[in-house]
């Protein structure tokens, strides 16, 4: 990885961490933090799957260490970022990255969160317990992220970033 890509990844991490502090809303039993999902989509489109997953992991780590996030930030953010990046890589379409984020976080991560939460957090909930808030958060964030990603793709700076 080159320095420019690392600096951009750091900026995305900063946006995701700060955004989670300032922008959230109630989503059933939990709170939705759509900025993480928007950053996942944008990073998947501009940087690819691996950098998007690294951004999601480091964002989750910072949020957990600072007390602004839970351990559920790891599967939710990382699975969505990975699927967003892979679908964008296969299709070349930003809206496919958004679909990947919604499915990866809203469906797959919410189902994997049940055993993960039982093991690491001592909870005992059913499979559909996490799905509604994960879906609300990932859908709202992915829609925001695809709007920004499409605009960036159309600008010269977006093409320059994609070439990093």
PDB file of C-alpha atoms in Angstrom:
ATOM      1  CA  UNK A   1       0.000   0.000   0.000  1.00  0.00           C
ATOM      2  CA  UNK A   2       1.181   3.463  -0.742  1.00  0.00           C
ATOM      3  CA  UNK A   3       1.171   6.448   1.574  1.00  0.00           C
ATOM      4  CA  UNK A   4      -1.727   8.159  -0.190  1.00  0.00           C
ATOM      5  CA  UNK A   5      -3.965   5.150   0.262  1.00  0.00           C
ATOM      6  CA  UNK A   6      -3.035   4.842   3.936  1.00  0.00           C
ATOM      7  CA  UNK A   7      -3.753   8.535   4.526  1.00  0.00           C
ATOM      8  CA  UNK A   8      -7.116   8.204   2.792  1.00  0.00           C
ATOM      9  CA  UNK A   9      -7.933   5.107   4.854  1.00  0.00           C
ATOM     10  CA  UNK A  10      -7.057   7.040   8.015  1.00  0.00           C
ATOM     11  CA  UNK A  11      -9.372   9.866   6.939  1.00  0.00           C
ATOM     12  CA  UNK A  12     -12.195   7.368   6.373  1.00  0.00           C
ATOM     13  CA  UNK A  13     -11.600   5.888   9.828  1.00  0.00           C
ATOM     14  CA  UNK A  14     -11.758   9.382  11.335  1.00  0.00           C
ATOM     15  CA  UNK A  15     -15.000  10.151   9.492  1.00  0.00           C
ATOM     16  CA  UNK A  16     -16.561   6.863  10.615  1.00  0.00           C
ATOM     17  CA  UNK A  17     -15.518   7.273  14.267  1.00  0.00           C
ATOM     18  CA  UNK A  18     -16.579  10.934  14.470  1.00  0.00           C
ATOM     19  CA  UNK A  19     -19.747  10.245  12.513  1.00  0.00           C
ATOM     20  CA  UNK A  20     -20.771   7.528  14.949  1.00  0.00           C
ATOM     21  CA  UNK A  21     -20.508   9.997  17.814  1.00  0.00           C
ATOM     22  CA  UNK A  22     -22.604  12.690  16.169  1.00  0.00           C
ATOM     23  CA  UNK A  23     -25.015  10.853  13.868  1.00  0.00           C
ATOM     24  CA  UNK A  24     -27.191   8.070  15.199  1.00  0.00           C
ATOM     25  CA  UNK A  25     -30.877   7.360  15.653  1.00  0.00           C
ATOM     26  CA  UNK A  26     -33.014   4.793  17.486  1.00  0.00           C
ATOM     27  CA  UNK A  27     -33.613   1.564  15.575  1.00  0.00           C
ATOM     28  CA  UNK A  28     -35.715  -0.732  17.695  1.00  0.00           C
ATOM     29  CA  UNK A  29     -33.694  -2.197  20.539  1.00  0.00           C
ATOM     30  CA  UNK A  30     -30.468  -0.558  19.419  1.00  0.00           C
ATOM     31  CA  UNK A  31     -29.146   2.609  17.822  1.00  0.00           C
ATOM     32  CA  UNK A  32     -28.352   2.932  14.133  1.00  0.00           C
ATOM     33  CA  UNK A  33     -24.974   4.382  13.179  1.00  0.00           C
ATOM     34  CA  UNK A  34     -25.315   4.906   9.414  1.00  0.00           C
ATOM     35  CA  UNK A  35     -22.016   6.709   8.857  1.00  0.00           C
ATOM     36  CA  UNK A  36     -20.026   3.475   9.299  1.00  0.00           C
ATOM     37  CA  UNK A  37     -22.074   1.850   6.555  1.00  0.00           C
ATOM     38  CA  UNK A  38     -21.744   4.878   4.279  1.00  0.00           C
ATOM     39  CA  UNK A  39     -17.973   4.811   4.749  1.00  0.00           C
ATOM     40  CA  UNK A  40     -17.962   1.069   4.008  1.00  0.00           C
ATOM     41  CA  UNK A  41     -19.668   1.644   0.644  1.00  0.00           C
ATOM     42  CA  UNK A  42     -17.484   4.612  -0.289  1.00  0.00           C
ATOM     43  CA  UNK A  43     -14.290   2.773   0.690  1.00  0.00           C
ATOM     44  CA  UNK A  44     -15.395  -0.354  -1.168  1.00  0.00           C
ATOM     45  CA  UNK A  45     -15.965   1.673  -4.349  1.00  0.00           C
ATOM     46  CA  UNK A  46     -12.875   3.844  -4.143  1.00  0.00           C
ATOM     47  CA  UNK A  47     -10.333   1.526  -2.503  1.00  0.00           C
ATOM     48  CA  UNK A  48     -11.541  -2.069  -2.794  1.00  0.00           C
ATOM     49  CA  UNK A  49     -12.526  -4.872  -0.425  1.00  0.00           C
ATOM     50  CA  UNK A  50      -9.367  -5.264   1.671  1.00  0.00           C
ATOM     51  CA  UNK A  51      -8.940  -1.566   2.540  1.00  0.00           C
ATOM     52  CA  UNK A  52     -12.699  -1.326   3.243  1.00  0.00           C
ATOM     53  CA  UNK A  53     -12.479  -4.246   5.701  1.00  0.00           C
ATOM     54  CA  UNK A  54      -9.382  -2.750   7.342  1.00  0.00           C
ATOM     55  CA  UNK A  55     -11.195   0.584   7.741  1.00  0.00           C
ATOM     56  CA  UNK A  56     -14.212  -1.175   9.281  1.00  0.00           C
ATOM     57  CA  UNK A  57     -12.002  -3.162  11.670  1.00  0.00           C
ATOM     58  CA  UNK A  58      -9.992  -0.160  12.853  1.00  0.00           C
ATOM     59  CA  UNK A  59     -13.133   1.951  13.202  1.00  0.00           C
ATOM     60  CA  UNK A  60     -14.725  -0.776  15.324  1.00  0.00           C
ATOM     61  CA  UNK A  61     -11.566  -1.119  17.404  1.00  0.00           C
ATOM     62  CA  UNK A  62     -11.379   2.617  18.106  1.00  0.00           C
ATOM     63  CA  UNK A  63     -15.087   2.759  18.945  1.00  0.00           C
ATOM     64  CA  UNK A  64     -14.811  -0.184  21.342  1.00  0.00           C
ATOM     65  CA  UNK A  65     -11.671   1.185  23.004  1.00  0.00           C
ATOM     66  CA  UNK A  66     -13.238   4.635  23.456  1.00  0.00           C
ATOM     67  CA  UNK A  67     -16.545   3.253  24.731  1.00  0.00           C
ATOM     68  CA  UNK A  68     -18.592   4.593  21.812  1.00  0.00           C
ATOM     69  CA  UNK A  69     -19.310   1.190  20.268  1.00  0.00           C
ATOM     70  CA  UNK A  70     -19.925  -2.422  21.172  1.00  0.00           C
ATOM     71  CA  UNK A  71     -18.231  -5.625  20.098  1.00  0.00           C
ATOM     72  CA  UNK A  72     -20.976  -5.992  17.492  1.00  0.00           C
ATOM     73  CA  UNK A  73     -19.205  -3.280  15.469  1.00  0.00           C
ATOM     74  CA  UNK A  74     -16.714  -5.897  14.284  1.00  0.00           C
ATOM     75  CA  UNK A  75     -18.937  -8.415  12.499  1.00  0.00           C
ATOM     76  CA  UNK A  76     -21.392  -5.741  11.375  1.00  0.00           C
ATOM     77  CA  UNK A  77     -18.831  -3.449   9.834  1.00  0.00           C
ATOM     78  CA  UNK A  78     -16.364  -5.966   8.464  1.00  0.00           C
ATOM     79  CA  UNK A  79     -18.770  -8.383   6.780  1.00  0.00           C
ATOM     80  CA  UNK A  80     -20.678  -5.541   5.132  1.00  0.00           C
ATOM     81  CA  UNK A  81     -17.462  -3.884   3.936  1.00  0.00           C
ATOM     82  CA  UNK A  82     -16.131  -7.164   2.527  1.00  0.00           C
ATOM     83  CA  UNK A  83     -19.295  -7.993   0.610  1.00  0.00           C
ATOM     84  CA  UNK A  84     -19.632  -4.386  -0.616  1.00  0.00           C
ATOM     85  CA  UNK A  85     -16.071  -4.451  -1.925  1.00  0.00           C
ATOM     86  CA  UNK A  86     -16.426  -7.847  -3.574  1.00  0.00           C
ATOM     87  CA  UNK A  87     -19.707  -7.006  -5.295  1.00  0.00           C
ATOM     88  CA  UNK A  88     -18.324  -3.700  -6.533  1.00  0.00           C
ATOM     89  CA  UNK A  89     -15.168  -5.431  -7.749  1.00  0.00           C
ATOM     90  CA  UNK A  90     -17.261  -7.970  -9.706  1.00  0.00           C
ATOM     91  CA  UNK A  91     -19.801  -5.521 -11.153  1.00  0.00           C
ATOM     92  CA  UNK A  92     -18.122  -2.115 -11.259  1.00  0.00           C
ATOM     93  CA  UNK A  93     -21.410  -0.600 -10.055  1.00  0.00           C
ATOM     94  CA  UNK A  94     -21.657   1.464  -6.886  1.00  0.00           C
ATOM     95  CA  UNK A  95     -25.222   0.348  -6.240  1.00  0.00           C
ATOM     96  CA  UNK A  96     -23.947  -3.245  -6.013  1.00  0.00           C
ATOM     97  CA  UNK A  97     -21.594  -2.119  -3.237  1.00  0.00           C
ATOM     98  CA  UNK A  98     -24.638  -0.725  -1.407  1.00  0.00           C
ATOM     99  CA  UNK A  99     -26.492  -4.032  -1.885  1.00  0.00           C
ATOM    100  CA  UNK A 100     -23.436  -5.859  -0.550  1.00  0.00           C
ATOM    101  CA  UNK A 101     -23.354  -3.621   2.526  1.00  0.00           C
ATOM    102  CA  UNK A 102     -27.065  -4.169   3.190  1.00  0.00           C
ATOM    103  CA  UNK A 103     -26.884  -7.949   2.785  1.00  0.00           C
ATOM    104  CA  UNK A 104     -23.502  -8.304   4.472  1.00  0.00           C
ATOM    105  CA  UNK A 105     -24.414  -6.278   7.543  1.00  0.00           C
ATOM    106  CA  UNK A 106     -28.201  -6.406   7.599  1.00  0.00           C
ATOM    107  CA  UNK A 107     -28.585 -10.132   7.015  1.00  0.00           C
ATOM    108  CA  UNK A 108     -25.335 -12.105   7.310  1.00  0.00           C
ATOM    109  CA  UNK A 109     -23.735 -10.144  10.169  1.00  0.00           C
ATOM    110  CA  UNK A 110     -26.998  -9.942  12.097  1.00  0.00           C
ATOM    111  CA  UNK A 111     -27.268 -13.740  11.999  1.00  0.00           C
ATOM    112  CA  UNK A 112     -23.604 -14.239  12.920  1.00  0.00           C
ATOM    113  CA  UNK A 113     -24.028 -11.736  15.746  1.00  0.00           C
ATOM    114  CA  UNK A 114     -26.168 -14.196  17.713  1.00  0.00           C
ATOM    115  CA  UNK A 115     -23.441 -16.783  18.498  1.00  0.00           C
ATOM    116  CA  UNK A 116     -20.816 -14.022  18.575  1.00  0.00           C
ATOM    117  CA  UNK A 117     -22.792 -12.072  21.190  1.00  0.00           C
ATOM    118  CA  UNK A 118     -23.491 -15.251  23.169  1.00  0.00           C
ATOM    119  CA  UNK A 119     -19.814 -16.154  23.261  1.00  0.00           C
ATOM    120  CA  UNK A 120     -18.260 -12.724  23.841  1.00  0.00           C
ATOM    121  CA  UNK A 121     -21.049 -10.738  25.475  1.00  0.00           C
ATOM    122  CA  UNK A 122     -22.959 -13.389  27.404  1.00  0.00           C
ATOM    123  CA  UNK A 123     -26.313 -12.725  25.739  1.00  0.00           C
ATOM    124  CA  UNK A 124     -28.886 -15.287  24.730  1.00  0.00           C
ATOM    125  CA  UNK A 125     -31.091 -13.892  21.981  1.00  0.00           C
ATOM    126  CA  UNK A 126     -32.815 -15.366  18.963  1.00  0.00           C
ATOM    127  CA  UNK A 127     -31.640 -15.123  15.378  1.00  0.00           C
ATOM    128  CA  UNK A 128     -33.968 -12.252  14.471  1.00  0.00           C
ATOM    129  CA  UNK A 129     -33.061 -10.101  17.488  1.00  0.00           C
ATOM    130  CA  UNK A 130     -30.261  -8.204  15.725  1.00  0.00           C
ATOM    131  CA  UNK A 131     -31.689  -8.158  12.208  1.00  0.00           C
ATOM    132  CA  UNK A 132     -34.094  -5.167  12.390  1.00  0.00           C
ATOM    133  CA  UNK A 133     -31.587  -2.677  13.844  1.00  0.00           C
ATOM    134  CA  UNK A 134     -28.751  -3.983  11.632  1.00  0.00           C
ATOM    135  CA  UNK A 135     -30.986  -3.636   8.556  1.00  0.00           C
ATOM    136  CA  UNK A 136     -32.161  -0.125   9.439  1.00  0.00           C
ATOM    137  CA  UNK A 137     -28.611   1.019  10.083  1.00  0.00           C
ATOM    138  CA  UNK A 138     -27.076  -0.627   7.013  1.00  0.00           C
ATOM    139  CA  UNK A 139     -29.823   0.424   4.592  1.00  0.00           C
ATOM    140  CA  UNK A 140     -29.762   4.073   5.658  1.00  0.00           C
ATOM    141  CA  UNK A 141     -25.959   4.189   5.607  1.00  0.00           C
ATOM    142  CA  UNK A 142     -25.599   2.286   2.333  1.00  0.00           C
ATOM    143  CA  UNK A 143     -28.020   4.647   0.589  1.00  0.00           C
ATOM    144  CA  UNK A 144     -26.054   7.643   1.824  1.00  0.00           C
ATOM    145  CA  UNK A 145     -22.781   5.957   0.878  1.00  0.00           C
ATOM    146  CA  UNK A 146     -23.876   5.097  -2.663  1.00  0.00           C
ATOM    147  CA  UNK A 147     -24.987   8.696  -3.263  1.00  0.00           C
ATOM    148  CA  UNK A 148     -21.564   9.980  -2.229  1.00  0.00           C
ATOM    149  CA  UNK A 149     -19.676   7.201  -4.037  1.00  0.00           C
ATOM    150  CA  UNK A 150     -21.503   7.821  -7.328  1.00  0.00           C
ATOM    151  CA  UNK A 151     -20.738  11.534  -7.115  1.00  0.00           C
ATOM    152  CA  UNK A 152     -17.079  10.833  -6.351  1.00  0.00           C
ATOM    153  CA  UNK A 153     -16.826   8.332  -9.214  1.00  0.00           C
ATOM    154  CA  UNK A 154     -17.963  11.035 -11.631  1.00  0.00           C
ATOM    155  CA  UNK A 155     -15.322  13.500 -10.463  1.00  0.00           C
ATOM    156  CA  UNK A 156     -11.671  13.456 -11.542  1.00  0.00           C
ATOM    157  CA  UNK A 157     -10.563  13.041  -7.906  1.00  0.00           C
ATOM    158  CA  UNK A 158     -12.604   9.829  -7.665  1.00  0.00           C
ATOM    159  CA  UNK A 159     -10.755   8.302 -10.609  1.00  0.00           C
ATOM    160  CA  UNK A 160      -7.455   9.433  -9.130  1.00  0.00           C
ATOM    161  CA  UNK A 161      -8.281   7.832  -5.760  1.00  0.00           C
ATOM    162  CA  UNK A 162      -9.315   4.575  -7.457  1.00  0.00           C
ATOM    163  CA  UNK A 163      -5.905   4.411  -9.110  1.00  0.00           C
ATOM    164  CA  UNK A 164      -4.088   4.392  -5.737  1.00  0.00           C
TER     165      UNK A 164
END
